[in-house]
Each structure stands twice: as C-alpha cells, then as structure tokens.
XYZ file of C-alpha atoms in Angstrom:
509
model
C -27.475 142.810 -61.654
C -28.460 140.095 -58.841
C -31.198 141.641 -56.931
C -31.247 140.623 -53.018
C -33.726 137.709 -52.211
C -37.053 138.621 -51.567
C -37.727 140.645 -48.035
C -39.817 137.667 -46.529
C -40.249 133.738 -46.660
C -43.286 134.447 -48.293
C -44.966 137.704 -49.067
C -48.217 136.681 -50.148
C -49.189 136.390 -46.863
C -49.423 139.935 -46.274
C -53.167 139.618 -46.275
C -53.575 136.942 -44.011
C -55.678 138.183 -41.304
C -54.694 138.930 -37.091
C -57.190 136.187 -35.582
C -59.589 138.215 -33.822
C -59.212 138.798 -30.373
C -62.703 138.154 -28.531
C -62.998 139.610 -24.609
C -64.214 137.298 -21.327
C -64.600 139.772 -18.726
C -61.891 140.101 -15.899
C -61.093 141.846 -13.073
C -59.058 144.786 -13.583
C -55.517 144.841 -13.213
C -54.654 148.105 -13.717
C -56.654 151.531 -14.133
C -54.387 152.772 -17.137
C -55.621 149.434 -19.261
C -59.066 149.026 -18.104
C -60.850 149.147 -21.311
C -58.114 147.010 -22.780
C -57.598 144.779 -20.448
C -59.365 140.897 -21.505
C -58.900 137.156 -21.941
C -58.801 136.253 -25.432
C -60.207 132.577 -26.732
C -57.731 132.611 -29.243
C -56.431 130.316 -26.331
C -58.473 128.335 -23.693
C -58.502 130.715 -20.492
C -59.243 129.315 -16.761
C -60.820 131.779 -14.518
C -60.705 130.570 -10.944
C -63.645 131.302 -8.753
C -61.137 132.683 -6.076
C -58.697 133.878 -8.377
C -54.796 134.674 -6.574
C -54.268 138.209 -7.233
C -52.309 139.332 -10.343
C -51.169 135.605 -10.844
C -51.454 134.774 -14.609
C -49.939 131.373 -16.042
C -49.208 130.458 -19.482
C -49.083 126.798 -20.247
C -48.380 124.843 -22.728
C -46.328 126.915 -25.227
C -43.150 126.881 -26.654
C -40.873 129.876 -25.049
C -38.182 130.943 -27.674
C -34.984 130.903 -26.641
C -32.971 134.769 -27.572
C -30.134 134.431 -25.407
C -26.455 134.621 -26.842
C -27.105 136.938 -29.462
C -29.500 134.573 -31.041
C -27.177 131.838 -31.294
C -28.512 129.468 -28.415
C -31.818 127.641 -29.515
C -32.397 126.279 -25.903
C -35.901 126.378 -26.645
C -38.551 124.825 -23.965
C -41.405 123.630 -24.795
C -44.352 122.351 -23.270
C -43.368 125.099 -20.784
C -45.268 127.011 -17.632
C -44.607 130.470 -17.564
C -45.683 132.287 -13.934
C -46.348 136.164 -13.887
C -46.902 137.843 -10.755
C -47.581 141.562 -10.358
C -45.989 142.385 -13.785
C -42.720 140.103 -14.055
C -41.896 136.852 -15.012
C -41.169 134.408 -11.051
C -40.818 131.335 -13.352
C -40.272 129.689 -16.176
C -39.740 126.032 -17.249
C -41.496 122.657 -18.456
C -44.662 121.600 -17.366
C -42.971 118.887 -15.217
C -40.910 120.689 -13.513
C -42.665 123.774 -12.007
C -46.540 123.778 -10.014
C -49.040 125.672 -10.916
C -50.481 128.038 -8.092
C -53.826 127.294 -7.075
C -56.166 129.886 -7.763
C -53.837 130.877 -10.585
C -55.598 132.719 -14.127
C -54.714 129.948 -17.011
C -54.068 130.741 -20.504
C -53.273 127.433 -22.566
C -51.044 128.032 -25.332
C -50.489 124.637 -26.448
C -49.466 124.864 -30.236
C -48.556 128.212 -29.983
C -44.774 130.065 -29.550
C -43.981 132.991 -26.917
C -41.447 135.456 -27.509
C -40.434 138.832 -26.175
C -42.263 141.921 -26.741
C -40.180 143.960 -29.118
C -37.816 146.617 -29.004
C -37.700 149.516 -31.379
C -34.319 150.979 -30.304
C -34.866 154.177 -32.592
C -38.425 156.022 -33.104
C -40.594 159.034 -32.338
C -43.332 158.622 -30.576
C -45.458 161.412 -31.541
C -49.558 160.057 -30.824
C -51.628 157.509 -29.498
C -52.017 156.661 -32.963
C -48.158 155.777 -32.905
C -48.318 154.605 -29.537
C -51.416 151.573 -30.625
C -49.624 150.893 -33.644
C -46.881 150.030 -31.736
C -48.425 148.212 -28.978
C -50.772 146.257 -31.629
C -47.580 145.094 -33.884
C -45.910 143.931 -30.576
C -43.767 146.486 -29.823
C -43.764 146.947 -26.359
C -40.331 149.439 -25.860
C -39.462 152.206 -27.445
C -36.340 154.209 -27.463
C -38.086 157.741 -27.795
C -36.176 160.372 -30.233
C -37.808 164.119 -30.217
C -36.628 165.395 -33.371
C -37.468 167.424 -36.334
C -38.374 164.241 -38.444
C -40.303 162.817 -35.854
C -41.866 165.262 -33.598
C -42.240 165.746 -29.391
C -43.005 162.425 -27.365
C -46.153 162.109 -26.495
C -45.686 161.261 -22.678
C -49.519 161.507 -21.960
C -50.526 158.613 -24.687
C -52.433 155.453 -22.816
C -52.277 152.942 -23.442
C -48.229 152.888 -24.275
C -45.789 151.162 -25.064
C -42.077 151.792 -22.456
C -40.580 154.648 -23.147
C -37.276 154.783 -23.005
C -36.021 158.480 -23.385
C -32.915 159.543 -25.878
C -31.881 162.882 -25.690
C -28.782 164.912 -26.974
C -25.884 165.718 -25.540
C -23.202 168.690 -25.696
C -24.797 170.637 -28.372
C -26.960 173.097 -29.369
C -30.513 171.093 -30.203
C -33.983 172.718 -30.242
C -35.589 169.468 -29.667
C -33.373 168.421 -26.914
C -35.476 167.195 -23.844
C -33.945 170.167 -21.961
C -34.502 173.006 -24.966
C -38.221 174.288 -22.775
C -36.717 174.412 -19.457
C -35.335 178.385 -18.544
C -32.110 177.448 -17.898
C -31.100 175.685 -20.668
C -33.800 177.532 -23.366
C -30.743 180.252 -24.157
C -28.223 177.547 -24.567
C -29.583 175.483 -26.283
C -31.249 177.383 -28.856
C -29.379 176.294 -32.463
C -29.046 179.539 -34.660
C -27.920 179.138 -38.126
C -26.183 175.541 -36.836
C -25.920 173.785 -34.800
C -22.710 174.038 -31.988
C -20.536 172.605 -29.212
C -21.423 173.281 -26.396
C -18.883 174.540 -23.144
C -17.302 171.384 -21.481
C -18.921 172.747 -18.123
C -22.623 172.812 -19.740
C -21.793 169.648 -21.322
C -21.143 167.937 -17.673
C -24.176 169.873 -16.487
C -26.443 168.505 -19.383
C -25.195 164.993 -18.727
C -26.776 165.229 -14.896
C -29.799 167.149 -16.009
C -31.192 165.032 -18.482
C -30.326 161.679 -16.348
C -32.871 163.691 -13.959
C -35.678 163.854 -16.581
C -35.238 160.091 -16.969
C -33.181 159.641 -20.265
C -31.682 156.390 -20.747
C -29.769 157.237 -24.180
C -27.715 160.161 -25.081
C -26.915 160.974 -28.696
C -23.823 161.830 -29.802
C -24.562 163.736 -33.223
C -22.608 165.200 -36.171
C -20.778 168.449 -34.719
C -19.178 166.969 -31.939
C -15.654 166.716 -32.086
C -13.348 164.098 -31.372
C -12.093 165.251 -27.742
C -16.068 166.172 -26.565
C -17.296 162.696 -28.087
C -14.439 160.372 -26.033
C -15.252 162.592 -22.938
C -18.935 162.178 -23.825
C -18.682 158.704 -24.025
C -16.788 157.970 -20.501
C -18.790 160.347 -18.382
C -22.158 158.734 -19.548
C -20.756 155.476 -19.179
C -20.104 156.058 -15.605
C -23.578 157.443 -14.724
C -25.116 154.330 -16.597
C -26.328 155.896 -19.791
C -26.110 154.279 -23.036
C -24.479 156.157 -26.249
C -25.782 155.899 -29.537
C -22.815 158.029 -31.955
C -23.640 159.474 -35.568
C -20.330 160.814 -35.941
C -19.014 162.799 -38.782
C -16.698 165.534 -36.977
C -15.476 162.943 -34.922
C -13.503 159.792 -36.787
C -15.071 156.853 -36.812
C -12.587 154.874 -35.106
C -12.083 157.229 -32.266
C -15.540 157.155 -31.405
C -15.711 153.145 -31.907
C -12.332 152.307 -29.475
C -13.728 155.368 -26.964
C -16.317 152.339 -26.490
C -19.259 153.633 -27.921
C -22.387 151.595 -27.379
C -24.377 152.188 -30.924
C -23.149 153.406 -34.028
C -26.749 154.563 -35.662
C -28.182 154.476 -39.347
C -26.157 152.804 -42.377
C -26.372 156.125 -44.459
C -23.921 157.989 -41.716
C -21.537 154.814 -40.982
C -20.586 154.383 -43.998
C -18.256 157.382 -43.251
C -15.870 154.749 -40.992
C -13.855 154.281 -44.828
C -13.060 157.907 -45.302
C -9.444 158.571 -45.057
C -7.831 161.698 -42.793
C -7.360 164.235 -45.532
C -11.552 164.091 -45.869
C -11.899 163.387 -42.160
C -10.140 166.335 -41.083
C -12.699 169.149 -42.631
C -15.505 167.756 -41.256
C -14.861 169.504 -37.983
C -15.483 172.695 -39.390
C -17.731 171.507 -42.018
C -19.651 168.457 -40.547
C -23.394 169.102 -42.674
C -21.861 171.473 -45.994
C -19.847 171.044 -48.631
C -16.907 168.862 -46.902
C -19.429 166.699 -45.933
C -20.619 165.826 -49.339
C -16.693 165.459 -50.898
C -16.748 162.737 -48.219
C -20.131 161.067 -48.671
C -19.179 161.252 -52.516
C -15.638 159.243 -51.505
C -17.547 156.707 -50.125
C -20.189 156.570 -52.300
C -17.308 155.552 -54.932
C -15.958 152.904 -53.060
C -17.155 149.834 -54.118
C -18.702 146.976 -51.559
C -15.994 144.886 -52.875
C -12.763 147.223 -51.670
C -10.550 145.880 -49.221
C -11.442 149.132 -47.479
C -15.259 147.771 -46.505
C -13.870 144.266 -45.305
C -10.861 145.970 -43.207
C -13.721 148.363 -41.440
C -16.443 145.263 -41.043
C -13.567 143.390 -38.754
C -13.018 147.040 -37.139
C -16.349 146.699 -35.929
C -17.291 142.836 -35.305
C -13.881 143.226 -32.877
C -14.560 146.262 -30.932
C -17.986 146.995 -28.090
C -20.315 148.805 -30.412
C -23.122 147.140 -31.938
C -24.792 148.528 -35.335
C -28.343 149.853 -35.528
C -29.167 150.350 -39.115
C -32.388 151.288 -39.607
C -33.455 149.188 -42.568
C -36.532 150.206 -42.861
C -35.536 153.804 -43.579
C -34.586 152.376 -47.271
C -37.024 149.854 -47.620
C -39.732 151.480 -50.026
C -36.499 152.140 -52.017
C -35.139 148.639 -52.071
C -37.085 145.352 -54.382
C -39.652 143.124 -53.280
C -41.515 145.865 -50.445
C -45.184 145.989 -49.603
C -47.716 148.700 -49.784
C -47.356 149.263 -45.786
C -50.461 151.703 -45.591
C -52.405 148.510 -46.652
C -51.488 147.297 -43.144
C -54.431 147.297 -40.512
C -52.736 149.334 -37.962
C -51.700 151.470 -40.465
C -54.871 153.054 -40.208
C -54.211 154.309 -36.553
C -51.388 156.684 -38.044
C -51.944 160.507 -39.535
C -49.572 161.136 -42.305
C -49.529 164.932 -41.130
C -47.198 163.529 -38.450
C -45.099 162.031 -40.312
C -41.969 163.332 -42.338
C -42.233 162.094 -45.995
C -44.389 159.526 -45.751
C -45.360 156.969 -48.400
C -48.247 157.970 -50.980
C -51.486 156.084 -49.161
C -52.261 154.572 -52.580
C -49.585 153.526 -53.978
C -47.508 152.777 -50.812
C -44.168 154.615 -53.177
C -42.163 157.374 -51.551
C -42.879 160.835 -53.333
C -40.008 162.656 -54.818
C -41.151 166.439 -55.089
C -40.046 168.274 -57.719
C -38.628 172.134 -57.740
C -41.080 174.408 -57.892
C -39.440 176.042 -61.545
C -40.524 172.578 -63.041
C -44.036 173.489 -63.116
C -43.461 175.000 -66.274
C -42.543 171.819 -67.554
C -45.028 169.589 -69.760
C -46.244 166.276 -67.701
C -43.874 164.383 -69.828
C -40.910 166.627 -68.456
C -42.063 166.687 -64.698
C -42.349 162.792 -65.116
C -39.295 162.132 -66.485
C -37.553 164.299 -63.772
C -39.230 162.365 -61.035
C -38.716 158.608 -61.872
C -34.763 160.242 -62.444
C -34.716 161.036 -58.647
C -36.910 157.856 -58.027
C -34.038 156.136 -59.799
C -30.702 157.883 -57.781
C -32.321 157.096 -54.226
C -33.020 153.537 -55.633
C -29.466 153.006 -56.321
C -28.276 155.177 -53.405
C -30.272 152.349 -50.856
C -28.695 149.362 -53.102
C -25.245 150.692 -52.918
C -25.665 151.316 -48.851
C -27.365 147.496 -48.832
C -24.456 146.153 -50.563
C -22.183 147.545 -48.436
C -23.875 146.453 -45.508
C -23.452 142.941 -46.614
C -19.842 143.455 -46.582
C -19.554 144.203 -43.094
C -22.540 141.846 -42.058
C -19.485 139.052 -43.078
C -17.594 140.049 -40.317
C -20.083 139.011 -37.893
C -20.565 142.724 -36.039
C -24.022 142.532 -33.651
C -26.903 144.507 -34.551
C -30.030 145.767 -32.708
C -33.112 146.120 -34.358
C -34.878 150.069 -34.581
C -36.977 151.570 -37.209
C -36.651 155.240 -37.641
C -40.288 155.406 -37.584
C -42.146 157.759 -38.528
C -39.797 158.964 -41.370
C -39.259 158.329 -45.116
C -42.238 155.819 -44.942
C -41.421 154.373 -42.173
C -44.586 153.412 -39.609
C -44.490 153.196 -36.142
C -44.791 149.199 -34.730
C -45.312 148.144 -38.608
C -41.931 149.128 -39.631
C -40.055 146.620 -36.645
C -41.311 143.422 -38.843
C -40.154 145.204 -41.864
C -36.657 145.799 -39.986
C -36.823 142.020 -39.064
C -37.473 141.079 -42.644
C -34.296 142.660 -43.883
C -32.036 141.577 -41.121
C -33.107 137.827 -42.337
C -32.625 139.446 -45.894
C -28.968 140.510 -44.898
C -27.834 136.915 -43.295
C -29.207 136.262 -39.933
C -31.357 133.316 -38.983
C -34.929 134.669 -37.833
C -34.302 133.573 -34.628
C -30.981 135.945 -34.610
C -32.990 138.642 -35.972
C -35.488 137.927 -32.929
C -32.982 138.641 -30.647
C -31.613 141.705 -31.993
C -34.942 143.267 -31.156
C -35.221 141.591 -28.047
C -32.737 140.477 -25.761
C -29.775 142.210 -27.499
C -30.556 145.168 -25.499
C -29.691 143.505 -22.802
C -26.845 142.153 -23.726
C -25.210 145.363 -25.256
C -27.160 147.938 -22.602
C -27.231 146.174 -19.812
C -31.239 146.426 -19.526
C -31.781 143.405 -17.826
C -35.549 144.018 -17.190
C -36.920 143.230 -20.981
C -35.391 141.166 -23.799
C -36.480 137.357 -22.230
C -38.999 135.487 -20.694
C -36.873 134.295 -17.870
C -37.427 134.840 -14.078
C -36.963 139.003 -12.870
C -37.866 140.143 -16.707
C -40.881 142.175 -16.951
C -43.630 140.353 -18.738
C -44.302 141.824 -22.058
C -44.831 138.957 -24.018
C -45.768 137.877 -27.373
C -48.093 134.873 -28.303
C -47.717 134.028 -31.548
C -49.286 131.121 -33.850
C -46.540 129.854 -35.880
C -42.847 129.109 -34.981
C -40.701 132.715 -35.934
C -37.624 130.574 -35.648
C -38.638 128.990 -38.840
C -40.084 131.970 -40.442
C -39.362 135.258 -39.315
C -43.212 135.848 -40.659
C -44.571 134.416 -37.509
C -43.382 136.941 -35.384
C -46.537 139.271 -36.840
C -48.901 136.755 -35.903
C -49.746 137.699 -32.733
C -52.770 135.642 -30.796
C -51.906 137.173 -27.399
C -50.373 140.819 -26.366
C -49.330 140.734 -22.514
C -47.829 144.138 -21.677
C -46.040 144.184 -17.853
C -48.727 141.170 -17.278
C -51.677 142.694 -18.556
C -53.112 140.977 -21.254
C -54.314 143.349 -23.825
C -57.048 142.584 -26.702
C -54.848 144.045 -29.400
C -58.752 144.620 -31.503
C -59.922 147.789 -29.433
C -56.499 149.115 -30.054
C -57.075 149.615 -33.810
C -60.080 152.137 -32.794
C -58.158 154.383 -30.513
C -57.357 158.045 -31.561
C -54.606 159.384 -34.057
C-alpha cells in the first residue's frame, strides 16, 4: 500500500519556536483588548509624538494575494497597508500610496501578510478555546452548539468573530432557540430527533436570523421537500446553508443550491443508489443508515461511481467542507498536537474524545464485559478498533482524492473540539491536509480565507484589500511556498488592534 505523502513540507519543525512577542506601551484602542493590546519588535514600530487616531500602517511586507479561489498570485510586495478604525482604506506598493502623517508604523520588510483565518466549523466552548484560536490566527469562527462541542461561550474576551450556526426545521436541544419559552416545547428532541411543522419551520427561519445566526444547518432527518424549501427561504433572507443530508438525496439537496455540503464521513452518501436512499427517510441514524454507509464503504475510490459524483459537485454551487482534521490522528505522518504551546490553554473535560495528553493517540474504550479479559486480551481488542478507524479514515481519504480530481472548491473548518481535534491548532492541521490532498498552499490559504467570500458572500473578511476588516496575519516566511509559514505568526492584528499573541497563552481555560 502507497501511504499519502507526509502532512507537511517538513515536520521537524514542529518545535521551532513562535518568536516572542515583546510589548512598547500604546494608547489604548479598545477597552475589550486593553491588556492585550501592544507593539511588538518582532518588527520596527514608529510611534508618532502626535499620533492620528486609530491610524496604523504596515510597510514594507509582502500582502498575499487569495483572490480567485487561490488561483491568482497577484502578490504585492513592498506594499503599504492603511488601517483606520478597524478596516483596511488602502492597500498597494510603497510608490504608489502616502503615508499619513502622524500615522503608527509597523515595518514588515521581509515578512508576508495574510488574512486572519477562518474556521468555518467549531465550538467555541471557553476562553481557553477562544485564545487558542486567536493565538494560532484564527480570527472567525463559525460557532456550532452541539453535543460534541458544547454552548458558545458569548461572554469570552478576548475573541475571535463569531459567526453563529444554528439548526433549522427540527427538533434540536442545542439549537440556539431550545432556552427560549416559546420554542423550549418544540424543540425538545425525545427519543429522536423530528421534522418540524412547515409553519414553525418558517417561524424558526425569522427567529434565529433575530439572534444573529449567519448559518443554518440542514441535518440528517430532514426530508427532501423541507430541505429544497429550507434552502430557498434562507437564501432569500441572506443566510448561508451548510447540508449533512442523509434523508434527503444528495443530489436534490446539491441542485436545490446548497451552499456547503459538511464532513467527508456523511458525503460520501452522494454514491448510494435509490433503493438505499429511499429508507433513510424513515430510518436516517438506525439500521438503514448503516446498509447504506456499508454500500459505500464497499465502493472502491476507483469506481466510476466516485468520478461521476466528483464532476456532480465541481459543476454545481456547493463547495465541500471536509473537516480533515476530524481523521487526522487516524491518518500517517500526524503530530502529538497536545505538544503544541497553545495547546495548553485547552481543558480536555471540554472536549469530546480527545487525544491521550501523552501520547497525542485517540483512545478507543473498550466494553465494559472486557474487563474480565487478561491485558493481553483487552490489548489485542483495542489496537483491532485502533486498526478499523485507521482504515475507515484511509478509505474516506482515498475517496476524497477522487473527487478532489474534479476540481470541486473547498473551505477550510476543523470540527474542533472533537475526536482530537483543538480549537485554532487544528486550522494548520486542516491546511496541511488540503496541501496533502492536491492544492497549492496558497489555494489552501484561500480556502480558509477569502473563499468565504467568494461562496458566502461575506465580503467583510477573507482579504487585505480596501472595506475588509483588518484581521491580519504577519508571518515570517512565505506560506505560498510552504504552507508551514502560515503558523509563524510575528504579528496578530484583530479588527486593527494589534494583539501580543504571548499574554494570550496565560489566559483562563
């Protein structure tokens, strides 16, 4: 067997060291930041004596270009980048814009900016989560409340933006909607989850737009009919639909023009064929839902049935959001993450199945009958389950090299915190594999950056071009070469706040 390539350019570099991050004291820019907020000397920084008021210029640099799904390398270097009051007014070489007088300077000559990155699939469950985030880059998150990930934690500060995902026309305990009176009754699950009335559904579409969601899920018990309404009505209201279908077809939910078709391991179910389809509406999480699952676990990456559903996708609006790193302690060549600094901001209490913190392996409990067993028993039973989920993630990764072939876009999100995933730490994992499956690092970039726009229409993040808020990365090596670089972060500026990314690894679980 040819095992995949290994995850990164060059993996011994997992213990090269952040450069530290010393403070020269500022004026404040913003109350929620104000112990964070400071100049690093990683770069040269030019404090005016009359300073212009929340003006901050970055100089020198080389501002990566993400645009066209990663596939324009319009790079400029040498550039100026002007922030005022949070955005981005300009952007361009050092010739061709002036530099306000009175402006705050920090030269980046040498040095590459990108986006700050977007994790288009995580809980959010701490400030622990929140700095690990914030100190690995990622400055958006698309906020799930869910039974593997826990309740947002809307009070942490300092944050990353929270972008809230909620679900939509059935039954969820952890909807966003589940505590408030009039929908506590109706939304409560039971045994399973259910569909709920077209009226509530319409009702639950305008309610949760109120709270501020930006994403509605469409999960696995919605049917076909419910799913394409789903789809339209949210559409016209401006929300964005992530679908992991089983009751409803693949392809219905695809041409209906859903935006996101989520995680690999529920996908996959595109290749099943109508007579396994069809149960699924009564049976979407049982026993027809594993006859199907089984079909396509038997259907090798090579069947004409993969390559005819990878041009399905590459030819139609939605975009795919994998979640690598959900499989990456199961697939070669992965790291230890917990020997990560920031993984020391994060409690494995709130976490689902996390990795063991010395080995950095998943655990694979055992029934509680096999206790009877000798250690040689218990042992071999483990590394046999060890085994099956290794080959369950190589079979998924294979087939998700069939339908990378067909060119489909993708848009980078972790999963985080679940099955060893870690909050900020996981996104460069997720970048690692997307390089691993095909795409240049600089498409890979883009897929957690300005993709968003593209596909969402969130024209606020994703670049460093004029009207973008400026979360930026400074980094000290070129990520276009090596999608390594993108970890090694010099300077964190968060909606024009720059924030010394050292304090963060002290702040509370």
């Amino acid at each position: 067997m040819v095992l995949p390539k290994p995850l990164c350019d060059n993996p011994q570099k997992t213990n090269l060291s952040m450069r530290i991050v010393r403070d020269l004291a500022v004026g404040l820019w913003g109350a929620t930041l104000a112990t964070l907020i400071a100049w690093p000397q990683s770069q040269i920084s030019v404090i005016p004596k009359n300073p212009v008021p929340n003006v901050l210029v970055l100089t020198g640099g080389t501002v990566v270009d993400v645009t066209e799904w990663g596939h324009s390398a319009k790079d400029v270097e040498d550039s100026v980048v002007i922030i005022r009051d949070g955005h981005i007014s300009e952007v361009g070489s050092r010739f061709a814009i002036t530099i306000p007088k009175g402006a705050r300077i920090i030269d980046c000559t040498g040095k590459f900016l990108i986006p700050g990155l977007v994790d288009g699939f995580a809980g959010m469950s701490s400030q622990g989560q929140a700095s690990a985030n914030l100190y690995m880059g990622v400055t958006t998150v698309v906020a799930s409340s869910d039974d593997r990930r826990g309740l947002i934690d809307s009070s942490a500060n300092p944050t990353p933006h929270l972008y809230l995902l909620d679900s939509v026309g059935s039954t969820d305990n952890w909807s966003l909607l589940a505590k408030h009176p009039e929908w506590a009754a109706k939304l409560k699950e039971g045994a399973h989850p259910a569909e709920l009335s077209p009226e509530d559904t319409a009702r639950q579409l305008v309610d949760t737009a109120h709270l501020g969601t930006r994403v509605v899920w469409l999960g696995h018990n919605l049917t076909a009919a419910n799913s394409q309404w789903i789809i339209a009505r949210a559409h016209q209201m401006g929300l964005v639909t992530y679908g992991e279908f089983v009751s409803t077809p693949y392809q219905v939910g695809v041409e209906a023009g859903v935006d996101v078709l989520l995680h690999m391991s529920r996908y996959e179910l595109g290749v099943v064929p109508d007579e396994l389809q069809r149960p699924l509406v009564d049976d979407p999480e049982a026993g027809a839902a594993n006859t199907a699952y089984d079909y396509s676990e038997r259907l090798p990456a090579t069947d004409p049935h993969w390559r005819t559903y990878a041009k399905f996708l590459a030819a139609n609006h939605a975009a795919l959001m994998p979640t690598f790193s959900l499989y990456y302690l199961r697939l070669p060549d992965h790291r230890n993450l917990w020997k990560e600094p920031a993984a020391a901001l994060l409690d494995p209490a709130q976490m689902f199945d996390p990795a063991d913190r010395t080995t950095g392996e998943l655990n694979y409990p055992l029934a509680s009958w096999t206790r009877h067993l000798p250690a040689s028993g218990q042992r071999y039973l483990e590394e046999g389950q060890r085994k099956k989920a290794d080959q369950t993630a190589m079979r998924l990764w294979r087939i998700n090299q069939t339908i990378f072939s067909a060119y489909p876009h993708y848009l980078a999100a972790t999963g985080a915190s679940a099955l060893g995933t870690m909050p900020g730490i996981s996104m460069h994992t997720e970048l690692e594999m997307l390089v691993r499956l095909g795409l240049s690092p600089r498409e890979a970039l883009a897929a957690a950056t300005n993709n968003y726009s593209l596909q969402f229409g969130w024209n606020e993040l994703g670049q460093i071009a004029p009207g973008r808020r400026a979360d930026i990365l400074i980094v000290d090596g070129d990520p276009t070469q090596n999608i390594w670089n993108a970890r090694r972060i010099s300077t964190l500026i968060v909606d024009g706040n720059v924030i010394d990314r050292e304090p963060l690894l002290n702040a509370k679980k």
